[in-house]
């Protein structure tokens, strides 16, 4: 969320109450705060996401075609987005840096870009025969990188959701992507343990940091952009990445 708070949802109770746990990362030994969210008319939660500032929590509700928004501290309802004539609204996955837009996954190969205040501005892109594994916004929110099972990273311009680049170089499915805080570097990891850096201004591969040592499942930059965390199967490695993608 805001780099100081970690959220995790518990199982949805039979009465429609969803316990949301939050930890203060400045006091990791303290028990989590529990907020009860009253999610109505659903029997299952399909995905969730928090805004970067930790003030809004999105919940995907099965069967209702609704993504609901909540204050994760008070449990107050903040509104909903519904499926439109364009089809299933999808599962909430990633908020833009300013928290205004939300990327959701509809089926395996469709990604939608939703606006919390302007639901009529819904944009979507279908990547034929490609399963989406992860996505990440650039720091300025202008681009959305999508990790896919076709071994590629597909990058969309968020204003139109038009594809502006395809980054090729991995030999297996790409499972996680992350932009650096300055927006100049994109990190990715793929099945088989390959970890790469890409120069986003040049739209090219810049470095291979690891290959086959660990089956990485996620990548994330530190807030200063000088280090990259990559982890999977109970292990996390830290790589110094300053200037590698210049």
PDB file of C-alpha atoms in Angstrom:
ATOM      1  CA  UNK A   1       0.000   0.000   0.000  1.00  0.00           C
ATOM      2  CA  UNK A   2       1.810   3.161   1.247  1.00  0.00           C
ATOM      3  CA  UNK A   3       5.104   1.302   1.861  1.00  0.00           C
ATOM      4  CA  UNK A   4       4.275   1.474   5.564  1.00  0.00           C
ATOM      5  CA  UNK A   5       1.205  -0.778   5.624  1.00  0.00           C
ATOM      6  CA  UNK A   6       0.667  -4.365   4.545  1.00  0.00           C
ATOM      7  CA  UNK A   7      -2.857  -5.645   3.877  1.00  0.00           C
ATOM      8  CA  UNK A   8      -4.167  -9.221   3.776  1.00  0.00           C
ATOM      9  CA  UNK A   9      -7.746 -10.380   3.604  1.00  0.00           C
ATOM     10  CA  UNK A  10      -9.125 -13.302   5.605  1.00  0.00           C
ATOM     11  CA  UNK A  11     -11.796 -15.751   4.449  1.00  0.00           C
ATOM     12  CA  UNK A  12     -15.217 -14.318   3.676  1.00  0.00           C
ATOM     13  CA  UNK A  13     -17.628 -15.257   6.475  1.00  0.00           C
ATOM     14  CA  UNK A  14     -21.042 -16.756   5.816  1.00  0.00           C
ATOM     15  CA  UNK A  15     -22.736 -13.519   6.923  1.00  0.00           C
ATOM     16  CA  UNK A  16     -20.935 -11.569   4.209  1.00  0.00           C
ATOM     17  CA  UNK A  17     -18.314 -10.017   6.469  1.00  0.00           C
ATOM     18  CA  UNK A  18     -14.776  -9.874   5.110  1.00  0.00           C
ATOM     19  CA  UNK A  19     -12.035  -9.383   7.747  1.00  0.00           C
ATOM     20  CA  UNK A  20      -9.222  -7.188   6.446  1.00  0.00           C
ATOM     21  CA  UNK A  21      -5.935  -7.347   8.331  1.00  0.00           C
ATOM     22  CA  UNK A  22      -3.368  -4.551   8.212  1.00  0.00           C
ATOM     23  CA  UNK A  23       0.126  -4.442   9.659  1.00  0.00           C
ATOM     24  CA  UNK A  24       2.181  -1.339  10.397  1.00  0.00           C
ATOM     25  CA  UNK A  25       5.574  -2.183   8.906  1.00  0.00           C
ATOM     26  CA  UNK A  26       7.231   0.250  11.313  1.00  0.00           C
ATOM     27  CA  UNK A  27       6.061  -2.005  14.150  1.00  0.00           C
ATOM     28  CA  UNK A  28       6.143  -5.507  12.630  1.00  0.00           C
ATOM     29  CA  UNK A  29       5.929  -7.271  15.982  1.00  0.00           C
ATOM     30  CA  UNK A  30       2.587  -5.691  16.803  1.00  0.00           C
ATOM     31  CA  UNK A  31      -0.607  -7.655  16.015  1.00  0.00           C
ATOM     32  CA  UNK A  32      -2.541  -6.571  12.932  1.00  0.00           C
ATOM     33  CA  UNK A  33      -5.460  -4.205  12.989  1.00  0.00           C
ATOM     34  CA  UNK A  34      -8.657  -5.946  11.846  1.00  0.00           C
ATOM     35  CA  UNK A  35     -11.288  -4.059   9.868  1.00  0.00           C
ATOM     36  CA  UNK A  36     -14.620  -5.756   9.116  1.00  0.00           C
ATOM     37  CA  UNK A  37     -15.986  -5.071   5.643  1.00  0.00           C
ATOM     38  CA  UNK A  38     -19.646  -5.894   4.986  1.00  0.00           C
ATOM     39  CA  UNK A  39     -19.538  -7.341   1.477  1.00  0.00           C
ATOM     40  CA  UNK A  40     -23.153  -8.085   0.545  1.00  0.00           C
ATOM     41  CA  UNK A  41     -24.745 -10.440  -1.954  1.00  0.00           C
ATOM     42  CA  UNK A  42     -21.687 -12.542  -2.707  1.00  0.00           C
ATOM     43  CA  UNK A  43     -20.372 -15.914  -1.602  1.00  0.00           C
ATOM     44  CA  UNK A  44     -16.782 -15.455  -2.691  1.00  0.00           C
ATOM     45  CA  UNK A  45     -14.198 -12.717  -3.095  1.00  0.00           C
ATOM     46  CA  UNK A  46     -12.330 -12.732  -6.393  1.00  0.00           C
ATOM     47  CA  UNK A  47      -9.220 -10.646  -5.997  1.00  0.00           C
ATOM     48  CA  UNK A  48      -8.499  -7.421  -4.160  1.00  0.00           C
ATOM     49  CA  UNK A  49      -6.151  -4.446  -4.401  1.00  0.00           C
ATOM     50  CA  UNK A  50      -5.162  -1.392  -2.362  1.00  0.00           C
ATOM     51  CA  UNK A  51      -4.311   2.058  -3.647  1.00  0.00           C
ATOM     52  CA  UNK A  52      -0.648   3.035  -3.210  1.00  0.00           C
ATOM     53  CA  UNK A  53      -1.543   5.453  -0.400  1.00  0.00           C
ATOM     54  CA  UNK A  54      -3.502   2.725   1.421  1.00  0.00           C
ATOM     55  CA  UNK A  55      -6.734   4.720   1.588  1.00  0.00           C
ATOM     56  CA  UNK A  56      -8.931   2.630  -0.733  1.00  0.00           C
ATOM     57  CA  UNK A  57      -9.329  -1.147  -0.892  1.00  0.00           C
ATOM     58  CA  UNK A  58     -11.024  -2.792  -3.891  1.00  0.00           C
ATOM     59  CA  UNK A  59     -12.851  -6.121  -3.636  1.00  0.00           C
ATOM     60  CA  UNK A  60     -14.062  -8.267  -6.543  1.00  0.00           C
ATOM     61  CA  UNK A  61     -17.406  -9.928  -5.778  1.00  0.00           C
ATOM     62  CA  UNK A  62     -18.304 -13.219  -7.428  1.00  0.00           C
ATOM     63  CA  UNK A  63     -21.672 -13.565  -9.185  1.00  0.00           C
ATOM     64  CA  UNK A  64     -22.567  -9.869  -8.788  1.00  0.00           C
ATOM     65  CA  UNK A  65     -20.277  -8.444 -11.484  1.00  0.00           C
ATOM     66  CA  UNK A  66     -19.245  -5.751  -9.009  1.00  0.00           C
ATOM     67  CA  UNK A  67     -15.978  -4.319  -7.768  1.00  0.00           C
ATOM     68  CA  UNK A  68     -16.647  -2.539  -4.479  1.00  0.00           C
ATOM     69  CA  UNK A  69     -14.431   0.080  -2.816  1.00  0.00           C
ATOM     70  CA  UNK A  70     -13.825   0.430   0.913  1.00  0.00           C
ATOM     71  CA  UNK A  71     -11.951   2.477   3.461  1.00  0.00           C
ATOM     72  CA  UNK A  72      -9.565  -0.170   4.826  1.00  0.00           C
ATOM     73  CA  UNK A  73      -9.283   1.597   8.194  1.00  0.00           C
ATOM     74  CA  UNK A  74     -12.941   2.261   9.006  1.00  0.00           C
ATOM     75  CA  UNK A  75     -14.722  -0.276   6.777  1.00  0.00           C
ATOM     76  CA  UNK A  76     -16.804   2.497   5.184  1.00  0.00           C
ATOM     77  CA  UNK A  77     -18.229   1.745   1.725  1.00  0.00           C
ATOM     78  CA  UNK A  78     -16.817   4.108  -0.916  1.00  0.00           C
ATOM     79  CA  UNK A  79     -18.764   3.039  -3.996  1.00  0.00           C
ATOM     80  CA  UNK A  80     -18.931   0.359  -6.680  1.00  0.00           C
ATOM     81  CA  UNK A  81     -18.179  -0.292 -10.317  1.00  0.00           C
ATOM     82  CA  UNK A  82     -20.472  -2.629 -12.254  1.00  0.00           C
ATOM     83  CA  UNK A  83     -20.072  -4.747 -15.347  1.00  0.00           C
ATOM     84  CA  UNK A  84     -20.981  -2.827 -18.477  1.00  0.00           C
ATOM     85  CA  UNK A  85     -22.305  -3.799 -21.867  1.00  0.00           C
ATOM     86  CA  UNK A  86     -18.700  -4.603 -22.797  1.00  0.00           C
ATOM     87  CA  UNK A  87     -18.824  -7.649 -20.551  1.00  0.00           C
ATOM     88  CA  UNK A  88     -17.505  -8.912 -17.223  1.00  0.00           C
ATOM     89  CA  UNK A  89     -15.800  -6.181 -15.186  1.00  0.00           C
ATOM     90  CA  UNK A  90     -13.048  -8.530 -14.081  1.00  0.00           C
ATOM     91  CA  UNK A  91     -10.998  -9.112 -10.950  1.00  0.00           C
ATOM     92  CA  UNK A  92      -9.308  -6.073  -9.347  1.00  0.00           C
ATOM     93  CA  UNK A  93      -5.559  -6.363  -9.566  1.00  0.00           C
ATOM     94  CA  UNK A  94      -3.522  -3.139  -9.630  1.00  0.00           C
ATOM     95  CA  UNK A  95      -4.206   0.539  -8.937  1.00  0.00           C
ATOM     96  CA  UNK A  96      -2.417   3.320 -10.782  1.00  0.00           C
ATOM     97  CA  UNK A  97       0.071   5.387  -8.717  1.00  0.00           C
ATOM     98  CA  UNK A  98      -2.499   8.119  -8.056  1.00  0.00           C
ATOM     99  CA  UNK A  99      -5.153   5.551  -7.103  1.00  0.00           C
ATOM    100  CA  UNK A 100      -7.620   6.785  -9.716  1.00  0.00           C
ATOM    101  CA  UNK A 101      -7.439   3.951 -12.229  1.00  0.00           C
ATOM    102  CA  UNK A 102      -7.714   0.227 -11.595  1.00  0.00           C
ATOM    103  CA  UNK A 103      -6.499  -2.587 -13.815  1.00  0.00           C
ATOM    104  CA  UNK A 104      -8.701  -5.672 -13.669  1.00  0.00           C
ATOM    105  CA  UNK A 105      -8.456  -9.078 -15.324  1.00  0.00           C
ATOM    106  CA  UNK A 106     -11.467 -10.437 -17.185  1.00  0.00           C
ATOM    107  CA  UNK A 107     -10.946 -14.066 -18.102  1.00  0.00           C
ATOM    108  CA  UNK A 108      -7.387 -15.118 -18.934  1.00  0.00           C
ATOM    109  CA  UNK A 109      -6.472 -12.739 -21.726  1.00  0.00           C
ATOM    110  CA  UNK A 110      -8.459  -9.522 -21.279  1.00  0.00           C
ATOM    111  CA  UNK A 111      -7.290  -6.636 -19.122  1.00  0.00           C
ATOM    112  CA  UNK A 112      -9.590  -3.709 -18.352  1.00  0.00           C
ATOM    113  CA  UNK A 113      -8.685  -0.236 -17.190  1.00  0.00           C
ATOM    114  CA  UNK A 114     -11.368   1.265 -14.949  1.00  0.00           C
ATOM    115  CA  UNK A 115     -11.761   4.786 -13.599  1.00  0.00           C
ATOM    116  CA  UNK A 116     -13.307   5.002 -10.122  1.00  0.00           C
ATOM    117  CA  UNK A 117     -15.002   8.346 -10.823  1.00  0.00           C
ATOM    118  CA  UNK A 118     -15.762   7.878 -14.533  1.00  0.00           C
ATOM    119  CA  UNK A 119     -17.046   4.315 -15.049  1.00  0.00           C
ATOM    120  CA  UNK A 120     -18.052   5.154 -18.629  1.00  0.00           C
ATOM    121  CA  UNK A 121     -14.350   5.554 -19.484  1.00  0.00           C
ATOM    122  CA  UNK A 122     -13.697   1.821 -19.197  1.00  0.00           C
ATOM    123  CA  UNK A 123     -11.015   0.664 -21.627  1.00  0.00           C
ATOM    124  CA  UNK A 124     -10.033  -2.904 -22.402  1.00  0.00           C
ATOM    125  CA  UNK A 125      -7.586  -4.879 -24.480  1.00  0.00           C
ATOM    126  CA  UNK A 126      -7.748  -8.500 -25.559  1.00  0.00           C
ATOM    127  CA  UNK A 127      -4.452 -10.312 -25.997  1.00  0.00           C
ATOM    128  CA  UNK A 128      -5.501 -13.289 -28.156  1.00  0.00           C
ATOM    129  CA  UNK A 129      -4.520 -16.703 -26.853  1.00  0.00           C
ATOM    130  CA  UNK A 130      -2.261 -15.154 -24.205  1.00  0.00           C
ATOM    131  CA  UNK A 131      -2.684 -15.721 -20.483  1.00  0.00           C
ATOM    132  CA  UNK A 132      -1.943 -12.635 -18.360  1.00  0.00           C
ATOM    133  CA  UNK A 133       0.212 -13.254 -15.274  1.00  0.00           C
ATOM    134  CA  UNK A 134       0.958  -9.806 -13.827  1.00  0.00           C
ATOM    135  CA  UNK A 135       0.845  -6.084 -14.569  1.00  0.00           C
ATOM    136  CA  UNK A 136       2.503  -2.889 -13.378  1.00  0.00           C
ATOM    137  CA  UNK A 137       1.948   0.825 -13.928  1.00  0.00           C
ATOM    138  CA  UNK A 138       4.775   3.221 -14.680  1.00  0.00           C
ATOM    139  CA  UNK A 139       5.386   5.834 -11.974  1.00  0.00           C
ATOM    140  CA  UNK A 140       3.591   8.531 -13.975  1.00  0.00           C
ATOM    141  CA  UNK A 141       0.667   6.197 -14.720  1.00  0.00           C
ATOM    142  CA  UNK A 142       1.034   6.638 -18.481  1.00  0.00           C
ATOM    143  CA  UNK A 143       2.003   3.032 -19.241  1.00  0.00           C
ATOM    144  CA  UNK A 144       0.868  -0.402 -18.121  1.00  0.00           C
ATOM    145  CA  UNK A 145       3.247  -3.334 -18.538  1.00  0.00           C
ATOM    146  CA  UNK A 146       1.609  -6.753 -18.772  1.00  0.00           C
ATOM    147  CA  UNK A 147       3.489  -9.998 -18.118  1.00  0.00           C
ATOM    148  CA  UNK A 148       2.202 -12.794 -20.335  1.00  0.00           C
ATOM    149  CA  UNK A 149       2.675 -16.484 -20.980  1.00  0.00           C
ATOM    150  CA  UNK A 150       3.814 -15.866 -24.563  1.00  0.00           C
ATOM    151  CA  UNK A 151       7.291 -15.064 -23.095  1.00  0.00           C
ATOM    152  CA  UNK A 152       6.723 -11.346 -23.716  1.00  0.00           C
ATOM    153  CA  UNK A 153       5.936  -8.133 -21.882  1.00  0.00           C
ATOM    154  CA  UNK A 154       3.169  -6.183 -23.611  1.00  0.00           C
ATOM    155  CA  UNK A 155       3.122  -2.460 -22.765  1.00  0.00           C
ATOM    156  CA  UNK A 156      -0.036  -0.348 -23.156  1.00  0.00           C
ATOM    157  CA  UNK A 157      -0.505   3.402 -23.151  1.00  0.00           C
ATOM    158  CA  UNK A 158      -3.125   3.923 -20.460  1.00  0.00           C
ATOM    159  CA  UNK A 159      -4.829   6.868 -22.175  1.00  0.00           C
ATOM    160  CA  UNK A 160      -6.048   4.561 -24.946  1.00  0.00           C
ATOM    161  CA  UNK A 161      -4.947   1.035 -23.918  1.00  0.00           C
ATOM    162  CA  UNK A 162      -3.220   0.794 -27.279  1.00  0.00           C
ATOM    163  CA  UNK A 163      -0.174  -1.450 -27.346  1.00  0.00           C
ATOM    164  CA  UNK A 164       2.991   0.637 -27.757  1.00  0.00           C
ATOM    165  CA  UNK A 165       5.714  -1.972 -27.241  1.00  0.00           C
ATOM    166  CA  UNK A 166       6.384  -5.695 -26.993  1.00  0.00           C
ATOM    167  CA  UNK A 167       9.537  -6.603 -25.067  1.00  0.00           C
ATOM    168  CA  UNK A 168      10.965  -9.954 -26.156  1.00  0.00           C
ATOM    169  CA  UNK A 169      13.863 -11.846 -24.597  1.00  0.00           C
ATOM    170  CA  UNK A 170      12.506 -14.310 -22.069  1.00  0.00           C
ATOM    171  CA  UNK A 171      12.357 -17.961 -23.089  1.00  0.00           C
ATOM    172  CA  UNK A 172       9.461 -18.909 -20.820  1.00  0.00           C
ATOM    173  CA  UNK A 173       6.284 -17.340 -19.414  1.00  0.00           C
ATOM    174  CA  UNK A 174       6.824 -13.935 -17.801  1.00  0.00           C
ATOM    175  CA  UNK A 175       5.318 -14.059 -14.305  1.00  0.00           C
ATOM    176  CA  UNK A 176       6.032 -10.650 -12.745  1.00  0.00           C
ATOM    177  CA  UNK A 177       6.932  -7.100 -13.822  1.00  0.00           C
ATOM    178  CA  UNK A 178       7.753  -3.844 -12.036  1.00  0.00           C
ATOM    179  CA  UNK A 179       8.684  -0.318 -13.082  1.00  0.00           C
ATOM    180  CA  UNK A 180      11.408   1.555 -11.214  1.00  0.00           C
ATOM    181  CA  UNK A 181      10.294   4.712  -9.341  1.00  0.00           C
ATOM    182  CA  UNK A 182      11.854   6.971 -11.992  1.00  0.00           C
ATOM    183  CA  UNK A 183      10.084   5.069 -14.780  1.00  0.00           C
ATOM    184  CA  UNK A 184      13.275   4.414 -16.744  1.00  0.00           C
ATOM    185  CA  UNK A 185      13.753   0.737 -15.878  1.00  0.00           C
ATOM    186  CA  UNK A 186      11.430  -2.236 -16.094  1.00  0.00           C
ATOM    187  CA  UNK A 187      12.235  -5.457 -14.224  1.00  0.00           C
ATOM    188  CA  UNK A 188      10.775  -8.847 -15.059  1.00  0.00           C
ATOM    189  CA  UNK A 189      11.086 -12.462 -14.000  1.00  0.00           C
ATOM    190  CA  UNK A 190      10.036 -15.558 -15.910  1.00  0.00           C
ATOM    191  CA  UNK A 191       9.440 -19.226 -15.269  1.00  0.00           C
ATOM    192  CA  UNK A 192      12.738 -21.000 -15.008  1.00  0.00           C
ATOM    193  CA  UNK A 193      14.288 -18.344 -12.786  1.00  0.00           C
ATOM    194  CA  UNK A 194      15.353 -15.707 -15.321  1.00  0.00           C
ATOM    195  CA  UNK A 195      15.464 -12.134 -14.035  1.00  0.00           C
ATOM    196  CA  UNK A 196      15.910  -9.256 -16.489  1.00  0.00           C
ATOM    197  CA  UNK A 197      16.143  -5.481 -16.608  1.00  0.00           C
ATOM    198  CA  UNK A 198      14.875  -3.412 -19.526  1.00  0.00           C
ATOM    199  CA  UNK A 199      15.602   0.170 -20.517  1.00  0.00           C
ATOM    200  CA  UNK A 200      12.150   1.628 -21.019  1.00  0.00           C
ATOM    201  CA  UNK A 201      13.267   4.804 -22.899  1.00  0.00           C
ATOM    202  CA  UNK A 202      15.213   2.614 -25.371  1.00  0.00           C
ATOM    203  CA  UNK A 203      12.598  -0.201 -25.362  1.00  0.00           C
ATOM    204  CA  UNK A 204      15.354  -2.811 -25.096  1.00  0.00           C
ATOM    205  CA  UNK A 205      16.820  -5.418 -22.763  1.00  0.00           C
ATOM    206  CA  UNK A 206      19.562  -3.973 -20.537  1.00  0.00           C
ATOM    207  CA  UNK A 207      20.762  -6.845 -18.348  1.00  0.00           C
ATOM    208  CA  UNK A 208      20.119 -10.395 -17.161  1.00  0.00           C
ATOM    209  CA  UNK A 209      20.581 -10.480 -13.386  1.00  0.00           C
ATOM    210  CA  UNK A 210      19.900 -14.162 -12.746  1.00  0.00           C
ATOM    211  CA  UNK A 211      19.155 -17.296 -14.703  1.00  0.00           C
ATOM    212  CA  UNK A 212      17.892 -20.545 -13.188  1.00  0.00           C
ATOM    213  CA  UNK A 213      19.088 -20.058  -9.605  1.00  0.00           C
ATOM    214  CA  UNK A 214      15.673 -19.457  -7.991  1.00  0.00           C
ATOM    215  CA  UNK A 215      12.167 -19.828  -9.394  1.00  0.00           C
ATOM    216  CA  UNK A 216      11.312 -16.150  -8.933  1.00  0.00           C
ATOM    217  CA  UNK A 217       7.629 -15.265  -8.592  1.00  0.00           C
ATOM    218  CA  UNK A 218       7.699 -11.525  -7.929  1.00  0.00           C
ATOM    219  CA  UNK A 219       9.859  -8.464  -8.470  1.00  0.00           C
ATOM    220  CA  UNK A 220       9.697  -5.075  -6.749  1.00  0.00           C
ATOM    221  CA  UNK A 221      11.931  -2.010  -6.599  1.00  0.00           C
ATOM    222  CA  UNK A 222      12.814  -0.268  -3.363  1.00  0.00           C
ATOM    223  CA  UNK A 223      11.355   3.278  -3.090  1.00  0.00           C
ATOM    224  CA  UNK A 224      14.714   4.869  -3.969  1.00  0.00           C
ATOM    225  CA  UNK A 225      15.047   2.637  -7.049  1.00  0.00           C
ATOM    226  CA  UNK A 226      18.566   1.525  -6.131  1.00  0.00           C
ATOM    227  CA  UNK A 227      17.701  -2.084  -5.342  1.00  0.00           C
ATOM    228  CA  UNK A 228      15.449  -4.775  -6.762  1.00  0.00           C
ATOM    229  CA  UNK A 229      13.798  -7.463  -4.657  1.00  0.00           C
ATOM    230  CA  UNK A 230      13.063 -10.775  -6.350  1.00  0.00           C
ATOM    231  CA  UNK A 231      11.552 -13.701  -4.529  1.00  0.00           C
ATOM    232  CA  UNK A 232       9.918 -17.084  -4.753  1.00  0.00           C
ATOM    233  CA  UNK A 233       9.548 -20.371  -2.870  1.00  0.00           C
ATOM    234  CA  UNK A 234      10.518 -18.883   0.475  1.00  0.00           C
ATOM    235  CA  UNK A 235      13.611 -17.023  -0.752  1.00  0.00           C
ATOM    236  CA  UNK A 236      14.153 -13.367  -1.571  1.00  0.00           C
ATOM    237  CA  UNK A 237      17.244 -11.881  -3.175  1.00  0.00           C
ATOM    238  CA  UNK A 238      18.265  -8.220  -3.327  1.00  0.00           C
ATOM    239  CA  UNK A 239      20.081  -6.862  -6.383  1.00  0.00           C
ATOM    240  CA  UNK A 240      21.770  -3.490  -6.648  1.00  0.00           C
ATOM    241  CA  UNK A 241      20.467  -2.037  -9.889  1.00  0.00           C
ATOM    242  CA  UNK A 242      21.450   1.640  -9.981  1.00  0.00           C
ATOM    243  CA  UNK A 243      22.551   2.674 -13.512  1.00  0.00           C
ATOM    244  CA  UNK A 244      22.313  -0.879 -14.902  1.00  0.00           C
ATOM    245  CA  UNK A 245      19.615   0.109 -17.365  1.00  0.00           C
ATOM    246  CA  UNK A 246      21.115   3.413 -18.499  1.00  0.00           C
TER     247      UNK A 246
END
